[in-house]
Short mmCIF file of C-alpha atoms in Angstrom, two decimals:
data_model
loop_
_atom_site.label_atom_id
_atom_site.label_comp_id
_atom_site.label_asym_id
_atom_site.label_seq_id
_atom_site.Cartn_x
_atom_site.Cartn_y
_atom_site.Cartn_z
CA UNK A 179 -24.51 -117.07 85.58
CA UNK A 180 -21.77 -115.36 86.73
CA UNK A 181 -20.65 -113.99 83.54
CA UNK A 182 -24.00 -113.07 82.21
CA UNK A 183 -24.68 -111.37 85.01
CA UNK A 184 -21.11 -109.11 84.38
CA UNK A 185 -22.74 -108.68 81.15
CA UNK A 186 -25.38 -107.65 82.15
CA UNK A 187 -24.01 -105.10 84.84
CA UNK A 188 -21.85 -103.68 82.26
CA UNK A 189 -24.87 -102.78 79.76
CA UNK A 190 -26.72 -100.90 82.18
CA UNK A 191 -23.29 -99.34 83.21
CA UNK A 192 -23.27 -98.23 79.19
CA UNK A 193 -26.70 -97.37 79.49
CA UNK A 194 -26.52 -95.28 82.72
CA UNK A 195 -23.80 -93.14 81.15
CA UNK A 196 -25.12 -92.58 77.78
CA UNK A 197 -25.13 -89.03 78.13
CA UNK A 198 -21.92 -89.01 80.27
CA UNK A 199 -19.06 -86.41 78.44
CA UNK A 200 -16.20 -88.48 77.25
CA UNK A 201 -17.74 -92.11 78.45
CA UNK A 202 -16.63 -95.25 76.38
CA UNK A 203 -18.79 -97.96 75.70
CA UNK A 204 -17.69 -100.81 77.39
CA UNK A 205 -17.70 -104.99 76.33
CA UNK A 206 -17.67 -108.25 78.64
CA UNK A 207 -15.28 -110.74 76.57
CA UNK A 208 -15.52 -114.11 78.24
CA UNK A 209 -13.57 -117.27 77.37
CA UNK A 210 -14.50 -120.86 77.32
CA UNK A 211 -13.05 -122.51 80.77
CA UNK A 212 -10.99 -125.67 79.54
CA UNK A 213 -12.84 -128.43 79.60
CA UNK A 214 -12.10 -131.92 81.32
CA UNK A 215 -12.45 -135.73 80.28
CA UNK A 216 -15.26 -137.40 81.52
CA UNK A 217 -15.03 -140.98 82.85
CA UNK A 218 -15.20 -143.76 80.39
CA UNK A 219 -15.93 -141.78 77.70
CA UNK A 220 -14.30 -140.14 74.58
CA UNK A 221 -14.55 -136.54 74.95
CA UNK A 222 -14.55 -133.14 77.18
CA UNK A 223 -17.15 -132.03 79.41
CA UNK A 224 -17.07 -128.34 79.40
CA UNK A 225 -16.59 -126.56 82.49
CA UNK A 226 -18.61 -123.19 81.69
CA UNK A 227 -17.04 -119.26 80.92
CA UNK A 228 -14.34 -116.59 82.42
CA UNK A 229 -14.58 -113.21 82.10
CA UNK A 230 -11.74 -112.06 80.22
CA UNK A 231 -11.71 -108.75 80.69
CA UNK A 232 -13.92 -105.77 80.15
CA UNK A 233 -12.66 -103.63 76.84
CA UNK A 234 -13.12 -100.28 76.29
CA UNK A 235 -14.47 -99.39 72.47
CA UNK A 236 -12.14 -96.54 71.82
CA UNK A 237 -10.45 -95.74 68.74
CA UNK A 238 -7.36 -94.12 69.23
CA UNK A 239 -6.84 -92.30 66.09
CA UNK A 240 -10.86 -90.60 66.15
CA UNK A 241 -9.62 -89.39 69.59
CA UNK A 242 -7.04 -87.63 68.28
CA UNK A 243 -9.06 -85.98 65.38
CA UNK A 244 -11.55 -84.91 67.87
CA UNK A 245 -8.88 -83.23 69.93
CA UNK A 246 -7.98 -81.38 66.95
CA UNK A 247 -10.95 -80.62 66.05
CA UNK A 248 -11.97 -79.18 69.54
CA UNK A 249 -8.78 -77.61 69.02
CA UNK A 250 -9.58 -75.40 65.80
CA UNK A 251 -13.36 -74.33 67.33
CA UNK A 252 -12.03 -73.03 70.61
CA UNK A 253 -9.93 -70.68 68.61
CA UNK A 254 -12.23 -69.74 66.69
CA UNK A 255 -14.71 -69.22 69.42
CA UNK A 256 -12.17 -66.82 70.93
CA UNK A 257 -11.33 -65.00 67.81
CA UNK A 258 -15.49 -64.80 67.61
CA UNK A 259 -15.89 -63.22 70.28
CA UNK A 260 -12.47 -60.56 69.86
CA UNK A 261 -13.74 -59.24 66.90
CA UNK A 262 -17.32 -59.40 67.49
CA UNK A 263 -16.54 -56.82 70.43
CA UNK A 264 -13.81 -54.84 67.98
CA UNK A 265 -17.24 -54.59 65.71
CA UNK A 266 -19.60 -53.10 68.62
CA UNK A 267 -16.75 -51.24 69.39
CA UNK A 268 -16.88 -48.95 65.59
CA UNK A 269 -20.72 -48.82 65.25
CA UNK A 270 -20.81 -48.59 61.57
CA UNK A 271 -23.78 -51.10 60.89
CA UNK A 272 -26.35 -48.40 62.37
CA UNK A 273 -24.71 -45.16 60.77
CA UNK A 274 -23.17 -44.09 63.76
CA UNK A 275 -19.94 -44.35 63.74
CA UNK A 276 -16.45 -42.54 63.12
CA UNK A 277 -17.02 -42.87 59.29
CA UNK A 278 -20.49 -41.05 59.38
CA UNK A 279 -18.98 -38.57 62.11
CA UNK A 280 -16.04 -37.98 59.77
CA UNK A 281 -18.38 -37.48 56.85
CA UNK A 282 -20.05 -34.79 59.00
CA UNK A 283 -16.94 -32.61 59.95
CA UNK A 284 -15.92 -32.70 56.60
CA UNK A 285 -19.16 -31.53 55.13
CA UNK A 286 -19.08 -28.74 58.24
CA UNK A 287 -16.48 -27.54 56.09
CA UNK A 288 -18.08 -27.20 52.94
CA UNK A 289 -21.12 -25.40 54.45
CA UNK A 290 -18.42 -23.18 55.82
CA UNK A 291 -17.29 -22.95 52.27
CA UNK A 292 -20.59 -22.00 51.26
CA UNK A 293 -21.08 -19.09 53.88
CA UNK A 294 -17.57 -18.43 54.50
CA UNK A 295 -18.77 -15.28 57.34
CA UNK A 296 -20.94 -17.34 59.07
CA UNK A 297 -20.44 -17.17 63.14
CA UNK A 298 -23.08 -20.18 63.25
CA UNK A 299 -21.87 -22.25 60.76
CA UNK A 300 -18.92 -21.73 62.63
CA UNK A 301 -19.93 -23.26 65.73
CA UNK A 302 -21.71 -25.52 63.89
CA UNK A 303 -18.18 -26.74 63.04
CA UNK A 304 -16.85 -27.08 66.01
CA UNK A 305 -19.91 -29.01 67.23
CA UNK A 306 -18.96 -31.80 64.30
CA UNK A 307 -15.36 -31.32 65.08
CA UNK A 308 -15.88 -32.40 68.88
CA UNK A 309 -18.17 -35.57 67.97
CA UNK A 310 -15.76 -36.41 65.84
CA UNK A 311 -12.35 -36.13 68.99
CA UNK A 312 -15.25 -37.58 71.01
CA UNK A 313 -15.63 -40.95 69.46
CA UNK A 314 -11.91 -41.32 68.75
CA UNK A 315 -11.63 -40.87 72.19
CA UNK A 316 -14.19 -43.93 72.72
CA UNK A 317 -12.46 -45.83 70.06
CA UNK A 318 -9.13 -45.61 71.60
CA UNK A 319 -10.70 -46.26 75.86
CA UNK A 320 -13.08 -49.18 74.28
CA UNK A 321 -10.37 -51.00 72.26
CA UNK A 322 -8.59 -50.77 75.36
CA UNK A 323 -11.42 -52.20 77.98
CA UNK A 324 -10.84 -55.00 75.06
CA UNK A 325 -7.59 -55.59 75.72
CA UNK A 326 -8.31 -55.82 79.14
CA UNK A 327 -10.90 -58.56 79.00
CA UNK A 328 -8.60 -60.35 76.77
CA UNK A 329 -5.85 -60.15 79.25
CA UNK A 330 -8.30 -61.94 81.93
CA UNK A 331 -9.74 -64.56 79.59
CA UNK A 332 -5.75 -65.47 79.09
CA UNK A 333 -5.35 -65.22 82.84
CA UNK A 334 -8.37 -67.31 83.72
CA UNK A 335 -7.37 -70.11 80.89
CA UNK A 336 -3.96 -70.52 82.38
CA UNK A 337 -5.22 -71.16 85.24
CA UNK A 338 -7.38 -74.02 83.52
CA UNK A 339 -5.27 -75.44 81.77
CA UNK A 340 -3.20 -75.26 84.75
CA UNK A 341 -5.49 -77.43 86.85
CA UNK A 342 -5.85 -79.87 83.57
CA UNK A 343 -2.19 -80.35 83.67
CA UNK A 344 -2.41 -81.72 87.15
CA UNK A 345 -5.42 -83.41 86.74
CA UNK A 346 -3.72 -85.55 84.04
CA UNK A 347 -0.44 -86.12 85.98
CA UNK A 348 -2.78 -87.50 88.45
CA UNK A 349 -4.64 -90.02 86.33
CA UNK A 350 -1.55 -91.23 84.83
CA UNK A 351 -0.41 -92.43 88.63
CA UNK A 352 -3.93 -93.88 88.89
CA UNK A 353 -4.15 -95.50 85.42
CA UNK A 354 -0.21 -97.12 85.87
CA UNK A 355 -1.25 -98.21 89.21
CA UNK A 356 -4.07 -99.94 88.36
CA UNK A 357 -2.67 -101.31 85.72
CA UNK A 358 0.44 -103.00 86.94
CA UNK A 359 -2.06 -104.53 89.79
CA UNK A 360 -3.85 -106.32 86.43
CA UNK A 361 -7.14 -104.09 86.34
CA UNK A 362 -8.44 -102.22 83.92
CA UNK A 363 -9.39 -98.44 84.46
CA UNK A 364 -11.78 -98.18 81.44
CA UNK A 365 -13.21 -95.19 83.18
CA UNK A 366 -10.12 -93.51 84.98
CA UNK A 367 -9.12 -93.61 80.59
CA UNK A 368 -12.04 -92.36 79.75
CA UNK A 369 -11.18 -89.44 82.67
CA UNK A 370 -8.05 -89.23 80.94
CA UNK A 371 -9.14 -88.92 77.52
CA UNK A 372 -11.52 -86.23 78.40
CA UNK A 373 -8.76 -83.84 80.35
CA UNK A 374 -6.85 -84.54 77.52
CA UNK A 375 -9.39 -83.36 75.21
CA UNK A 376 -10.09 -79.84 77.26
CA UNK A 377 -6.40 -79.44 77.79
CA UNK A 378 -6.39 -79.69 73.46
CA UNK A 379 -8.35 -76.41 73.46
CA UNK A 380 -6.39 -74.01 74.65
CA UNK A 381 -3.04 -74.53 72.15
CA UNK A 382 -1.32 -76.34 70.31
CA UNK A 383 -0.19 -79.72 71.88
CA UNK A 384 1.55 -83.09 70.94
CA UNK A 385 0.29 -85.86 73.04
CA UNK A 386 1.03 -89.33 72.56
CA UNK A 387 1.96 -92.62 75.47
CA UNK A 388 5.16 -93.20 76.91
CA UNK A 389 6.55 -97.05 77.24
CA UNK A 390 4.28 -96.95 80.62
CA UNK A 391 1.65 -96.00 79.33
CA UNK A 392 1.77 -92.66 80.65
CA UNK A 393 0.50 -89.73 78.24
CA UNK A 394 2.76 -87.01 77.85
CA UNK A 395 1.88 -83.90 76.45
CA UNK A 396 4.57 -81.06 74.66
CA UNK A 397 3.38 -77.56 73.95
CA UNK A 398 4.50 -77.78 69.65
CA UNK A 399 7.69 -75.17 69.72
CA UNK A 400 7.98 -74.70 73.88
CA UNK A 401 9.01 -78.15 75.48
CA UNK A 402 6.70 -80.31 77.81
CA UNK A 403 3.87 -79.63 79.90
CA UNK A 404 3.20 -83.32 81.91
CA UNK A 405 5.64 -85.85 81.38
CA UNK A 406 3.98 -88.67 83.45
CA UNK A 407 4.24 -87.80 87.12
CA UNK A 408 6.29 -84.69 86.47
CA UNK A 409 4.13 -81.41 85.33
CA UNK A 410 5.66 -77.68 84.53
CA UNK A 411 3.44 -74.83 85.16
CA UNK A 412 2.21 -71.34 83.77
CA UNK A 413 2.09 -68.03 84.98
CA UNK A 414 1.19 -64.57 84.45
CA UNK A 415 2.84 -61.32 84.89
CA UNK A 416 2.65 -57.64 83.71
CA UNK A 417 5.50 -56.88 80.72
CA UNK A 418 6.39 -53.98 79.51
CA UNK A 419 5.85 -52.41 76.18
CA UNK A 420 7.18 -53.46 72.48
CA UNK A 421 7.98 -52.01 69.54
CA UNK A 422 5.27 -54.33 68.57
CA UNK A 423 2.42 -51.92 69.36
CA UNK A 424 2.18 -54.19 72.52
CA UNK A 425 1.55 -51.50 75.31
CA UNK A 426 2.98 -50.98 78.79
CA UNK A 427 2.13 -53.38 81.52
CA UNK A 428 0.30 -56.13 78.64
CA UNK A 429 -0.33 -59.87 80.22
CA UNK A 430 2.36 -62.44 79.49
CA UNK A 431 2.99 -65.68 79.96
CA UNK A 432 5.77 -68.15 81.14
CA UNK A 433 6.74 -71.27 81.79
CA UNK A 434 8.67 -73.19 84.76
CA UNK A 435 9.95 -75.33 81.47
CA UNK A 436 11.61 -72.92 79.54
CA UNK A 437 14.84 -71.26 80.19
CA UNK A 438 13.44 -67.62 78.44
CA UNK A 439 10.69 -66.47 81.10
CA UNK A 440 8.84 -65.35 78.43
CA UNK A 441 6.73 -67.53 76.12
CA UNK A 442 3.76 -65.73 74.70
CA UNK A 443 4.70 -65.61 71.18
CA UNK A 444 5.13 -69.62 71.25
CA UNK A 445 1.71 -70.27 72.21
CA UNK A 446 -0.36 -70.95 69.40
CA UNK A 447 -3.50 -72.38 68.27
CA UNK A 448 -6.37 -73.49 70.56
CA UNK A 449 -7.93 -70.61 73.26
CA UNK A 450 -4.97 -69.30 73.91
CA UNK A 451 -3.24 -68.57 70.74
CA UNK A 452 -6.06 -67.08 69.23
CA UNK A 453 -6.39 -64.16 72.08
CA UNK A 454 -2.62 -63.33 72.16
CA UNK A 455 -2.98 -63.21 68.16
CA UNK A 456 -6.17 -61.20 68.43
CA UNK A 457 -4.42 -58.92 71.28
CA UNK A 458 -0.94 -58.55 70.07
CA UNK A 459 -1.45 -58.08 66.53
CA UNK A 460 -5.09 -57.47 65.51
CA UNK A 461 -6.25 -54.75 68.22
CA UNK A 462 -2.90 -53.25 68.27
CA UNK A 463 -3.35 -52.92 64.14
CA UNK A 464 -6.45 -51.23 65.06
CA UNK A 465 -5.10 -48.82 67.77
CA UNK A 466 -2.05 -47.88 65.46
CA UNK A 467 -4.15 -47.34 62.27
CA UNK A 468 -6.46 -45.10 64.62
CA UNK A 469 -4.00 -43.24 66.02
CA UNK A 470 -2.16 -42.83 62.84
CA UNK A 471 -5.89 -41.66 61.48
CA UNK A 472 -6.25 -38.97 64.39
CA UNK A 473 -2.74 -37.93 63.81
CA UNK A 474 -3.01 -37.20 60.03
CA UNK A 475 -6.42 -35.55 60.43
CA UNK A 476 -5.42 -33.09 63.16
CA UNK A 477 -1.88 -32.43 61.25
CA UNK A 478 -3.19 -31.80 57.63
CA UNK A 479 -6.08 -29.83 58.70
CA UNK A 480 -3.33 -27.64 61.01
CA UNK A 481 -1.40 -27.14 58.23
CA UNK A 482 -4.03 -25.46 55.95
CA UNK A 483 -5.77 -23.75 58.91
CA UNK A 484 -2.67 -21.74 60.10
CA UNK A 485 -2.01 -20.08 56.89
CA UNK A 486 -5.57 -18.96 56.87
CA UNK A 487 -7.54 -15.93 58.47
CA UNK A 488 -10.16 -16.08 60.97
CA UNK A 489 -13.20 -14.37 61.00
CA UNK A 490 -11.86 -11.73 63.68
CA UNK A 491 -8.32 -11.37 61.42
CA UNK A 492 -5.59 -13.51 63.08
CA UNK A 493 -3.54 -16.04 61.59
CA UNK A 494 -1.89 -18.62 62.81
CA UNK A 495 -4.31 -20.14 64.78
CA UNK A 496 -4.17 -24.15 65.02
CA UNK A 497 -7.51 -26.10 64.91
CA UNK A 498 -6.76 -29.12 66.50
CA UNK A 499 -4.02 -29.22 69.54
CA UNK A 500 -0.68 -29.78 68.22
CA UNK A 501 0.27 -33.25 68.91
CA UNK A 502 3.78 -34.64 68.86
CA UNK A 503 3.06 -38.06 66.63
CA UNK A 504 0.92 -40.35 66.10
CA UNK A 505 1.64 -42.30 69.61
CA UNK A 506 -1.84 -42.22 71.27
CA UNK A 507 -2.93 -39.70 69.03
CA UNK A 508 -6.47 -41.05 69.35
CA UNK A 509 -6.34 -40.56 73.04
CA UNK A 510 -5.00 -37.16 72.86
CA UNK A 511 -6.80 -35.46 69.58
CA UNK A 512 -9.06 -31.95 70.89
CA UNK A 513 -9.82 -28.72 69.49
CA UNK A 514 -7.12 -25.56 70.07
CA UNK A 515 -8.06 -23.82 72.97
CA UNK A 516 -8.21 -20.70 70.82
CA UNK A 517 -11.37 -22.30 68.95
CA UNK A 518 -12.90 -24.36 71.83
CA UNK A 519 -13.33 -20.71 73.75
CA UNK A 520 -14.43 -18.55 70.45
CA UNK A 521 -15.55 -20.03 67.05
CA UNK A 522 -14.24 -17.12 65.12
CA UNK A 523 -10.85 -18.67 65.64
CA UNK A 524 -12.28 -20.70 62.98
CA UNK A 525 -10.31 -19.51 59.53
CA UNK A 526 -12.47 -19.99 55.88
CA UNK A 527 -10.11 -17.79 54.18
CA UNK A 528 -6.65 -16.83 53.11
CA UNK A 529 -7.29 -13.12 52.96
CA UNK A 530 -8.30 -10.65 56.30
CA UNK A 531 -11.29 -8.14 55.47
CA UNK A 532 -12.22 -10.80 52.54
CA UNK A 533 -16.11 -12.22 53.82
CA UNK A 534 -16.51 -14.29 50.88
CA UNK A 535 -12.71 -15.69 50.43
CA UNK A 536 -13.47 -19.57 51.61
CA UNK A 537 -10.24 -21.19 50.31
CA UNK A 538 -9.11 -22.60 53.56
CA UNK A 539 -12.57 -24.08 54.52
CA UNK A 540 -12.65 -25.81 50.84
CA UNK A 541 -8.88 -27.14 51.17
CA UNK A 542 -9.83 -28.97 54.36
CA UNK A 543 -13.60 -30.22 52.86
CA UNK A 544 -11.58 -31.58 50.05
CA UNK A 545 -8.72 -33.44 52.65
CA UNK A 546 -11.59 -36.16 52.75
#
């Protein structure tokens, strides 16, 4: 009665926690009590059932392929969301963004082409011209509000994992106390499994048991992270810039385990890997491709527009502000003051006293 009634705890125990994250079914195996001889007679009277023990119905190796697998969605979760917000950021599904605005300035041009004396095509080109600095402009600030968010998602999962790493140096003092007392913590290793499962996400770990049974877990290319009762620890701080394309004051990370402070780059995989890859080398792709973009514009159309005359004769007039390179070029593109205060500054031609000579407006249409 005894042992039935273990049984039957232990079903409703399964039954209770059917929708409990990470539980493990559990199993009463009992075992026939010796029996003894009875008097005068040839045989054994049996003398009923011990509980055994109380398994756990865990497979080992599918726990591992599930922390891999949780492994590979987290980071692509976190790539998701990266470029989803690099997409928002360009606006080119609804027509509106630097491409169309481009296309605009450009054709500006060729009106101006078309009606090379025109004071309101003119303006009409420096109307284009701003939109255009404008959204570069946006571009650049919004790529960097990305960053930014980035930055605290990596601080915030640090923090996690973190609190995961203690949480498991904790359970394996529980479990290998337990278990030298003869018990069985079927649901302190189901704990275990789980923190072991969310610490999985956020890189790329080897975990595996120790001859006490204690799980230790190594960050693949750093060194450990919990080693039984002993745990190292992460933290944040503000680095400076790289010839990378990483910019001044970017979040990094180290580690109390390593002996080189800095250990960003060995992170990867899970959460974590995917943001510093989608930070360090995708947005700052973006921002230098931009820049160099802003750059070449404002440079090639300066170098056609100076030789040319404007509408009130003077040469030598830049269109866009000169800008040193194409470091932050995005950030820094604008008009010449000489054409933000007077759209005449605006040359078409190559000769003065020439109202139809459009040359310079047609070599900058065809820069496109």
């Amino acid at each position: 009665m005894i042992a039935a009634k273990a049984a039957i705890s232990t079903a409703g125990h399964n039954v209770s926690n059917t929708n409990t994250e990470g539980f493990s079914r559990q199993r009463v195996h009992t075992e026939a009590i010796a029996g003894r001889e009875s008097t005068g007679a040839r045989g054994m009277i049996g003398r009923g059932t011990n509980i055994g023990s109380v398994d756990r119905l865990n497979d080992l190796y599918l726990e591992k392929q599930i922390r891999n697998a949780k492994r590979d969605v987290s980071n692509s979760e976190e790539k998701e969301m990266a470029l989803r917000q690099l997409e928002d950021t360009f606006n080119e599904s609804n027509g509106e963004g630097l491409n169309s605005l481009l296309s605009r300035f450009f054709n500006e041009f060729r009106k101006l082409g078309n009606q090379a004396d025109s004071e309101a095509v003119r303006q009409s080109v420096r109307e284009a011209t701003s939109a255009v600095v404008n959204d570069f402009r946006r571009i650049r600030k919004e790529v960097s509000n990305i960053r930014d968010h980035i930055d605290a998602r990596i601080e915030g999962h640090v923090q996690e994992l973190n609190g995961l790493a203690n949480e498991l140096k904790d359970l394996n003092t529980r479990v290998r106390t337990i278990t030298l007392s003869g018990g069985q913590p079927n649901d302190l290793l189901d704990n275990r499994d789980l923190v072991l499962k969310k610490m999985g996400t956020y890189a790329e770990l080897n975990m595996y048991q120790d001859s006490d049974g204690n799980y230790v877990v190594d960050v693949v290319g750093m060194g450990p992270l919990v080693a039984g009762s002993q745990v190292e620890k992460f933290e944040t701080y503000r680095s400076k810039a790289n010839e990378n394309g990483k910019p001044e004051g970017s979040l990094d990370i180290k580690s109390s385990a390593s002996a080189n402070a800095y250990v960003t780059h060995l992170i990867k995989g899970g959460r974590l890997g995917a943001l510093v890859n989608a930070r360090d080398e995708t947005l700052s792709m973006i921002v230098k491709r931009v820049d160099e973009m802003a750059y070449a514009i404002s440079k090639s159309v300066n170098d056609v527009h100076r030789v040319g005359v404007t509408r009130d004769g003077f040469t030598g007039i830049n269109f866009f502000r000169d800008l040193d390179g194409p470091d932050r070029a995005a950030e820094f593109i604008d008009l010449s003051d000489d054409v933000k205060k007077d759209a005449n500054k605006i040359a078409a031609g190559l000769e003065a006293d020439a109202p139809a000579d459009n040359r310079v407006a047609v070599t900058i249409a065809g820069l496109q």
